[in-house]
mmCIF file of N, CA and C in Angstrom:
data_model
loop_
_atom_site.group_PDB
_atom_site.id
_atom_site.type_symbol
_atom_site.label_atom_id
_atom_site.label_comp_id
_atom_site.label_asym_id
_atom_site.label_seq_id
_atom_site.Cartn_x
_atom_site.Cartn_y
_atom_site.Cartn_z
ATOM 1 N N UNK A 1 108.143 -53.807 56.332
ATOM 2 C CA UNK A 1 108.713 -55.600 56.008
ATOM 3 C C UNK A 1 107.324 -55.709 56.405
ATOM 4 N N UNK A 2 106.399 -56.936 55.674
ATOM 5 C CA UNK A 2 105.278 -58.180 55.717
ATOM 6 C C UNK A 2 105.733 -58.934 56.335
ATOM 7 N N UNK A 3 104.669 -59.827 57.121
ATOM 8 C CA UNK A 3 104.513 -60.771 57.807
ATOM 9 C C UNK A 3 102.776 -61.413 57.280
ATOM 10 N N UNK A 4 102.419 -62.380 57.254
ATOM 11 C CA UNK A 4 101.420 -63.831 57.033
ATOM 12 C C UNK A 4 101.770 -63.463 58.665
ATOM 13 N N UNK A 5 100.237 -63.351 59.105
ATOM 14 C CA UNK A 5 99.546 -63.448 60.409
ATOM 15 C C UNK A 5 98.452 -63.746 60.330
ATOM 16 N N UNK A 6 97.545 -64.076 61.922
ATOM 17 C CA UNK A 6 96.259 -64.592 61.755
ATOM 18 C C UNK A 6 95.096 -63.127 62.089
ATOM 19 N N UNK A 7 93.939 -62.987 61.062
ATOM 20 C CA UNK A 7 93.822 -61.149 61.329
ATOM 21 C C UNK A 7 92.217 -62.095 62.315
ATOM 22 N N UNK A 8 91.237 -61.100 62.520
ATOM 23 C CA UNK A 8 90.829 -61.125 63.472
ATOM 24 C C UNK A 8 90.199 -62.095 63.475
ATOM 25 N N UNK A 9 89.413 -62.342 62.405
ATOM 26 C CA UNK A 9 88.524 -63.221 62.478
ATOM 27 C C UNK A 9 88.523 -64.911 62.002
ATOM 28 N N UNK A 10 90.735 -65.345 62.474
ATOM 29 C CA UNK A 10 90.918 -65.928 62.185
ATOM 30 C C UNK A 10 91.040 -65.697 60.942
ATOM 31 N N UNK A 11 90.904 -65.636 59.898
ATOM 32 C CA UNK A 11 92.067 -66.558 58.198
ATOM 33 C C UNK A 11 93.098 -65.230 58.471
ATOM 34 N N UNK A 12 94.007 -65.776 57.476
ATOM 35 C CA UNK A 12 95.571 -65.341 57.555
ATOM 36 C C UNK A 12 95.146 -64.153 56.723
ATOM 37 N N UNK A 13 96.178 -63.465 57.045
ATOM 38 C CA UNK A 13 96.387 -61.539 56.663
ATOM 39 C C UNK A 13 98.107 -61.078 56.448
ATOM 40 N N UNK A 14 97.637 -60.250 55.591
ATOM 41 C CA UNK A 14 99.426 -59.498 55.424
ATOM 42 C C UNK A 14 99.514 -58.694 56.550
ATOM 43 N N UNK A 15 100.914 -58.982 57.078
ATOM 44 C CA UNK A 15 99.998 -57.614 57.802
ATOM 45 C C UNK A 15 101.972 -56.681 57.804
ATOM 46 N N UNK A 16 102.396 -54.939 57.874
ATOM 47 C CA UNK A 16 103.303 -54.161 57.245
ATOM 48 C C UNK A 16 103.805 -53.774 59.216
ATOM 49 N N UNK A 17 105.251 -53.655 59.370
ATOM 50 C CA UNK A 17 105.867 -52.968 60.261
ATOM 51 C C UNK A 17 107.155 -53.193 60.070
ATOM 52 N N UNK A 18 107.846 -51.594 60.274
ATOM 53 C CA UNK A 18 108.713 -50.846 60.203
ATOM 54 C C UNK A 18 110.000 -51.398 60.223
ATOM 55 N N UNK A 19 111.121 -51.827 60.678
ATOM 56 C CA UNK A 19 112.237 -52.482 61.251
ATOM 57 C C UNK A 19 113.221 -50.787 60.281
ATOM 58 N N UNK A 20 114.443 -50.088 61.801
ATOM 59 C CA UNK A 20 115.048 -49.688 61.265
ATOM 60 C C UNK A 20 116.036 -49.729 62.182
ATOM 61 N N UNK A 21 117.428 -50.335 61.797
ATOM 62 C CA UNK A 21 118.388 -50.653 62.547
ATOM 63 C C UNK A 21 117.724 -52.259 63.678
ATOM 64 N N UNK A 22 117.473 -51.796 65.207
ATOM 65 C CA UNK A 22 117.768 -53.142 65.556
ATOM 66 C C UNK A 22 116.046 -52.031 66.332
ATOM 67 N N UNK A 23 115.439 -51.250 65.520
ATOM 68 C CA UNK A 23 114.428 -51.055 66.347
ATOM 69 C C UNK A 23 112.901 -51.003 65.623
ATOM 70 N N UNK A 24 111.055 -51.670 65.652
ATOM 71 C CA UNK A 24 110.111 -51.784 64.915
ATOM 72 C C UNK A 24 109.475 -50.281 65.507
ATOM 73 N N UNK A 25 108.945 -50.419 64.356
ATOM 74 C CA UNK A 25 107.624 -50.095 64.903
ATOM 75 C C UNK A 25 106.301 -50.733 64.293
ATOM 76 N N UNK A 26 105.574 -51.628 65.668
ATOM 77 C CA UNK A 26 103.775 -52.316 65.106
ATOM 78 C C UNK A 26 102.927 -52.136 65.058
ATOM 79 N N UNK A 27 102.214 -51.082 65.049
ATOM 80 C CA UNK A 27 100.748 -51.360 64.803
ATOM 81 C C UNK A 27 100.069 -52.096 64.901
ATOM 82 N N UNK A 28 98.940 -52.343 65.729
ATOM 83 C CA UNK A 28 97.519 -53.581 66.314
ATOM 84 C C UNK A 28 97.025 -54.116 64.694
ATOM 85 N N UNK A 29 96.779 -52.517 64.839
ATOM 86 C CA UNK A 29 95.773 -52.514 63.550
ATOM 87 C C UNK A 29 96.147 -53.165 62.716
ATOM 88 N N UNK A 30 97.334 -53.308 62.332
ATOM 89 C CA UNK A 30 97.410 -53.821 61.060
ATOM 90 C C UNK A 30 97.398 -55.017 60.622
ATOM 91 N N UNK A 31 97.724 -56.168 61.813
ATOM 92 C CA UNK A 31 97.451 -57.381 62.143
ATOM 93 C C UNK A 31 95.518 -57.971 62.038
ATOM 94 N N UNK A 32 95.262 -56.398 63.173
ATOM 95 C CA UNK A 32 94.544 -57.447 64.016
ATOM 96 C C UNK A 32 93.380 -56.202 64.057
ATOM 97 N N UNK A 33 93.053 -55.556 62.677
ATOM 98 C CA UNK A 33 92.795 -54.110 62.338
ATOM 99 C C UNK A 33 90.905 -54.327 61.888
ATOM 100 N N UNK A 34 90.228 -53.309 62.323
ATOM 101 C CA UNK A 34 88.748 -53.751 62.046
ATOM 102 C C UNK A 34 88.808 -53.128 60.500
ATOM 103 N N UNK A 35 89.745 -53.290 60.011
ATOM 104 C CA UNK A 35 90.000 -52.490 58.252
ATOM 105 C C UNK A 35 90.015 -54.081 57.811
ATOM 106 N N UNK A 36 90.092 -55.728 58.707
ATOM 107 C CA UNK A 36 90.423 -57.352 57.719
ATOM 108 C C UNK A 36 88.848 -57.624 58.136
ATOM 109 N N UNK A 37 87.887 -56.817 58.969
ATOM 110 C CA UNK A 37 86.390 -56.970 58.491
ATOM 111 C C UNK A 37 85.038 -56.512 57.427
ATOM 112 N N UNK A 38 84.438 -57.541 57.021
ATOM 113 C CA UNK A 38 83.538 -57.801 55.399
ATOM 114 C C UNK A 38 82.465 -55.988 56.382
ATOM 115 N N UNK A 39 82.715 -56.026 55.060
ATOM 116 C CA UNK A 39 81.424 -54.920 55.461
ATOM 117 C C UNK A 39 80.452 -54.813 56.812
ATOM 118 N N UNK A 40 80.675 -53.749 57.181
ATOM 119 C CA UNK A 40 78.636 -54.337 58.189
ATOM 120 C C UNK A 40 78.836 -55.442 59.289
ATOM 121 N N UNK A 41 79.954 -56.006 59.389
ATOM 122 C CA UNK A 41 80.302 -57.530 60.967
ATOM 123 C C UNK A 41 80.950 -56.407 61.380
ATOM 124 N N UNK A 42 81.212 -56.248 62.439
ATOM 125 C CA UNK A 42 81.627 -56.045 63.776
ATOM 126 C C UNK A 42 81.446 -57.361 65.064
ATOM 127 N N UNK A 43 82.720 -57.918 65.342
ATOM 128 C CA UNK A 43 82.645 -59.051 66.009
ATOM 129 C C UNK A 43 84.014 -58.876 67.702
ATOM 130 N N UNK A 44 83.677 -57.850 68.261
ATOM 131 C CA UNK A 44 84.179 -57.595 69.240
ATOM 132 C C UNK A 44 84.342 -58.235 70.606
ATOM 133 N N UNK A 45 83.391 -59.091 71.332
ATOM 134 C CA UNK A 45 84.067 -60.658 71.701
ATOM 135 C C UNK A 45 84.076 -61.382 71.379
ATOM 136 N N UNK A 46 84.416 -61.533 70.481
ATOM 137 C CA UNK A 46 85.242 -62.326 69.335
ATOM 138 C C UNK A 46 86.066 -62.288 68.922
ATOM 139 N N UNK A 47 86.336 -61.743 67.971
ATOM 140 C CA UNK A 47 87.997 -60.949 67.011
ATOM 141 C C UNK A 47 88.617 -61.548 68.056
ATOM 142 N N UNK A 48 89.792 -61.570 67.814
ATOM 143 C CA UNK A 48 91.143 -62.169 68.310
ATOM 144 C C UNK A 48 92.446 -61.298 68.078
ATOM 145 N N UNK A 49 93.173 -60.902 68.551
ATOM 146 C CA UNK A 49 94.075 -59.818 68.612
ATOM 147 C C UNK A 49 95.969 -60.922 68.464
ATOM 148 N N UNK A 50 95.305 -62.495 68.313
ATOM 149 C CA UNK A 50 97.052 -63.095 67.801
ATOM 150 C C UNK A 50 97.688 -63.053 66.304
ATOM 151 N N UNK A 51 97.302 -62.441 66.011
ATOM 152 C CA UNK A 51 98.183 -61.930 64.769
ATOM 153 C C UNK A 51 99.036 -60.312 64.991
ATOM 154 N N UNK A 52 98.557 -59.669 65.782
ATOM 155 C CA UNK A 52 99.647 -58.541 66.644
ATOM 156 C C UNK A 52 100.236 -59.395 66.961
ATOM 157 N N UNK A 53 100.637 -60.271 67.919
ATOM 158 C CA UNK A 53 101.762 -61.045 68.552
ATOM 159 C C UNK A 53 102.199 -62.114 68.135
ATOM 160 N N UNK A 54 102.078 -62.780 66.831
ATOM 161 C CA UNK A 54 102.631 -62.909 65.851
ATOM 162 C C UNK A 54 103.444 -61.915 64.783
ATOM 163 N N UNK A 55 102.810 -60.924 64.600
ATOM 164 C CA UNK A 55 103.224 -59.699 64.018
ATOM 165 C C UNK A 55 104.475 -59.132 64.708
ATOM 166 N N UNK A 56 104.534 -59.453 66.180
ATOM 167 C CA UNK A 56 105.062 -58.696 67.385
ATOM 168 C C UNK A 56 106.207 -60.027 66.908
ATOM 169 N N UNK A 57 106.856 -60.938 67.020
ATOM 170 C CA UNK A 57 107.489 -62.169 66.909
ATOM 171 C C UNK A 57 107.760 -62.122 65.979
ATOM 172 N N UNK A 58 107.665 -61.195 65.027
ATOM 173 C CA UNK A 58 108.226 -61.593 62.927
ATOM 174 C C UNK A 58 109.061 -60.322 63.487
ATOM 175 N N UNK A 59 108.634 -59.285 63.626
ATOM 176 C CA UNK A 59 109.795 -58.483 64.599
ATOM 177 C C UNK A 59 110.833 -58.907 64.934
ATOM 178 N N UNK A 60 110.717 -59.104 66.106
ATOM 179 C CA UNK A 60 111.658 -60.278 66.389
ATOM 180 C C UNK A 60 112.687 -61.364 66.371
ATOM 181 N N UNK A 61 111.987 -61.847 65.613
ATOM 182 C CA UNK A 61 112.848 -62.594 64.203
ATOM 183 C C UNK A 61 113.234 -61.912 63.336
ATOM 184 N N UNK A 62 113.122 -60.768 63.633
ATOM 185 C CA UNK A 62 114.156 -59.984 61.685
ATOM 186 C C UNK A 62 114.903 -59.021 62.384
ATOM 187 N N UNK A 63 115.145 -59.744 64.080
ATOM 188 C CA UNK A 63 116.478 -59.058 64.747
ATOM 189 C C UNK A 63 115.632 -57.283 65.254
ATOM 190 N N UNK A 64 114.786 -57.294 65.529
ATOM 191 C CA UNK A 64 114.272 -55.358 66.570
ATOM 192 C C UNK A 64 114.554 -56.425 67.888
ATOM 193 N N UNK A 65 115.045 -54.722 68.599
ATOM 194 C CA UNK A 65 115.687 -54.966 70.675
ATOM 195 C C UNK A 65 114.233 -54.529 71.274
ATOM 196 N N UNK A 66 114.824 -53.717 70.315
ATOM 197 C CA UNK A 66 113.576 -52.308 70.938
ATOM 198 C C UNK A 66 111.668 -52.101 70.079
ATOM 199 N N UNK A 67 110.891 -52.140 70.246
ATOM 200 C CA UNK A 67 109.573 -52.367 70.031
ATOM 201 C C UNK A 67 108.752 -50.919 70.541
ATOM 202 N N UNK A 68 108.567 -50.193 69.617
ATOM 203 C CA UNK A 68 107.126 -49.280 69.147
ATOM 204 C C UNK A 68 106.315 -50.366 69.332
ATOM 205 N N UNK A 69 104.769 -50.091 69.946
ATOM 206 C CA UNK A 69 103.693 -50.746 69.558
ATOM 207 C C UNK A 69 102.153 -49.854 69.845
ATOM 208 N N UNK A 70 101.980 -49.769 69.051
ATOM 209 C CA UNK A 70 100.764 -48.686 68.885
ATOM 210 C C UNK A 70 99.804 -49.548 68.534
ATOM 211 N N UNK A 71 98.152 -49.748 69.571
ATOM 212 C CA UNK A 71 97.821 -49.857 69.410
ATOM 213 C C UNK A 71 96.644 -49.237 69.903
ATOM 214 N N UNK A 72 95.878 -49.064 68.756
ATOM 215 C CA UNK A 72 94.928 -48.178 68.339
ATOM 216 C C UNK A 72 94.286 -48.702 67.080
ATOM 217 N N UNK A 73 93.041 -49.224 66.839
ATOM 218 C CA UNK A 73 92.500 -49.414 65.056
ATOM 219 C C UNK A 73 92.042 -51.271 65.421
ATOM 220 N N UNK A 74 91.917 -51.268 66.547
ATOM 221 C CA UNK A 74 91.827 -53.220 66.252
ATOM 222 C C UNK A 74 90.323 -53.389 66.707
ATOM 223 N N UNK A 75 89.594 -54.222 65.612
ATOM 224 C CA UNK A 75 88.603 -54.372 65.948
ATOM 225 C C UNK A 75 88.482 -55.472 67.279
ATOM 226 N N UNK A 76 89.168 -55.563 68.244
ATOM 227 C CA UNK A 76 88.316 -56.054 69.994
ATOM 228 C C UNK A 76 87.902 -55.060 70.285
ATOM 229 N N UNK A 77 87.986 -55.721 71.681
ATOM 230 C CA UNK A 77 87.082 -54.309 72.560
ATOM 231 C C UNK A 77 89.055 -54.094 73.786
#
């Protein structure tokens, strides 16, 4: 599944998560990862993980009651 969420620099990004039954697998990097930054631009002190929360909410709204959340690869500290 996919959701439109806030990227690490505040721009909208499309992030994916998996849902099987009532279990979701969500990766922080999908919404807030380094791949969403322009080449050579790093902003660890100003980037946000707000979109990761939005992605978790999307999984809950889709019916997840259990969430496995991977936290590697974010653009923040």
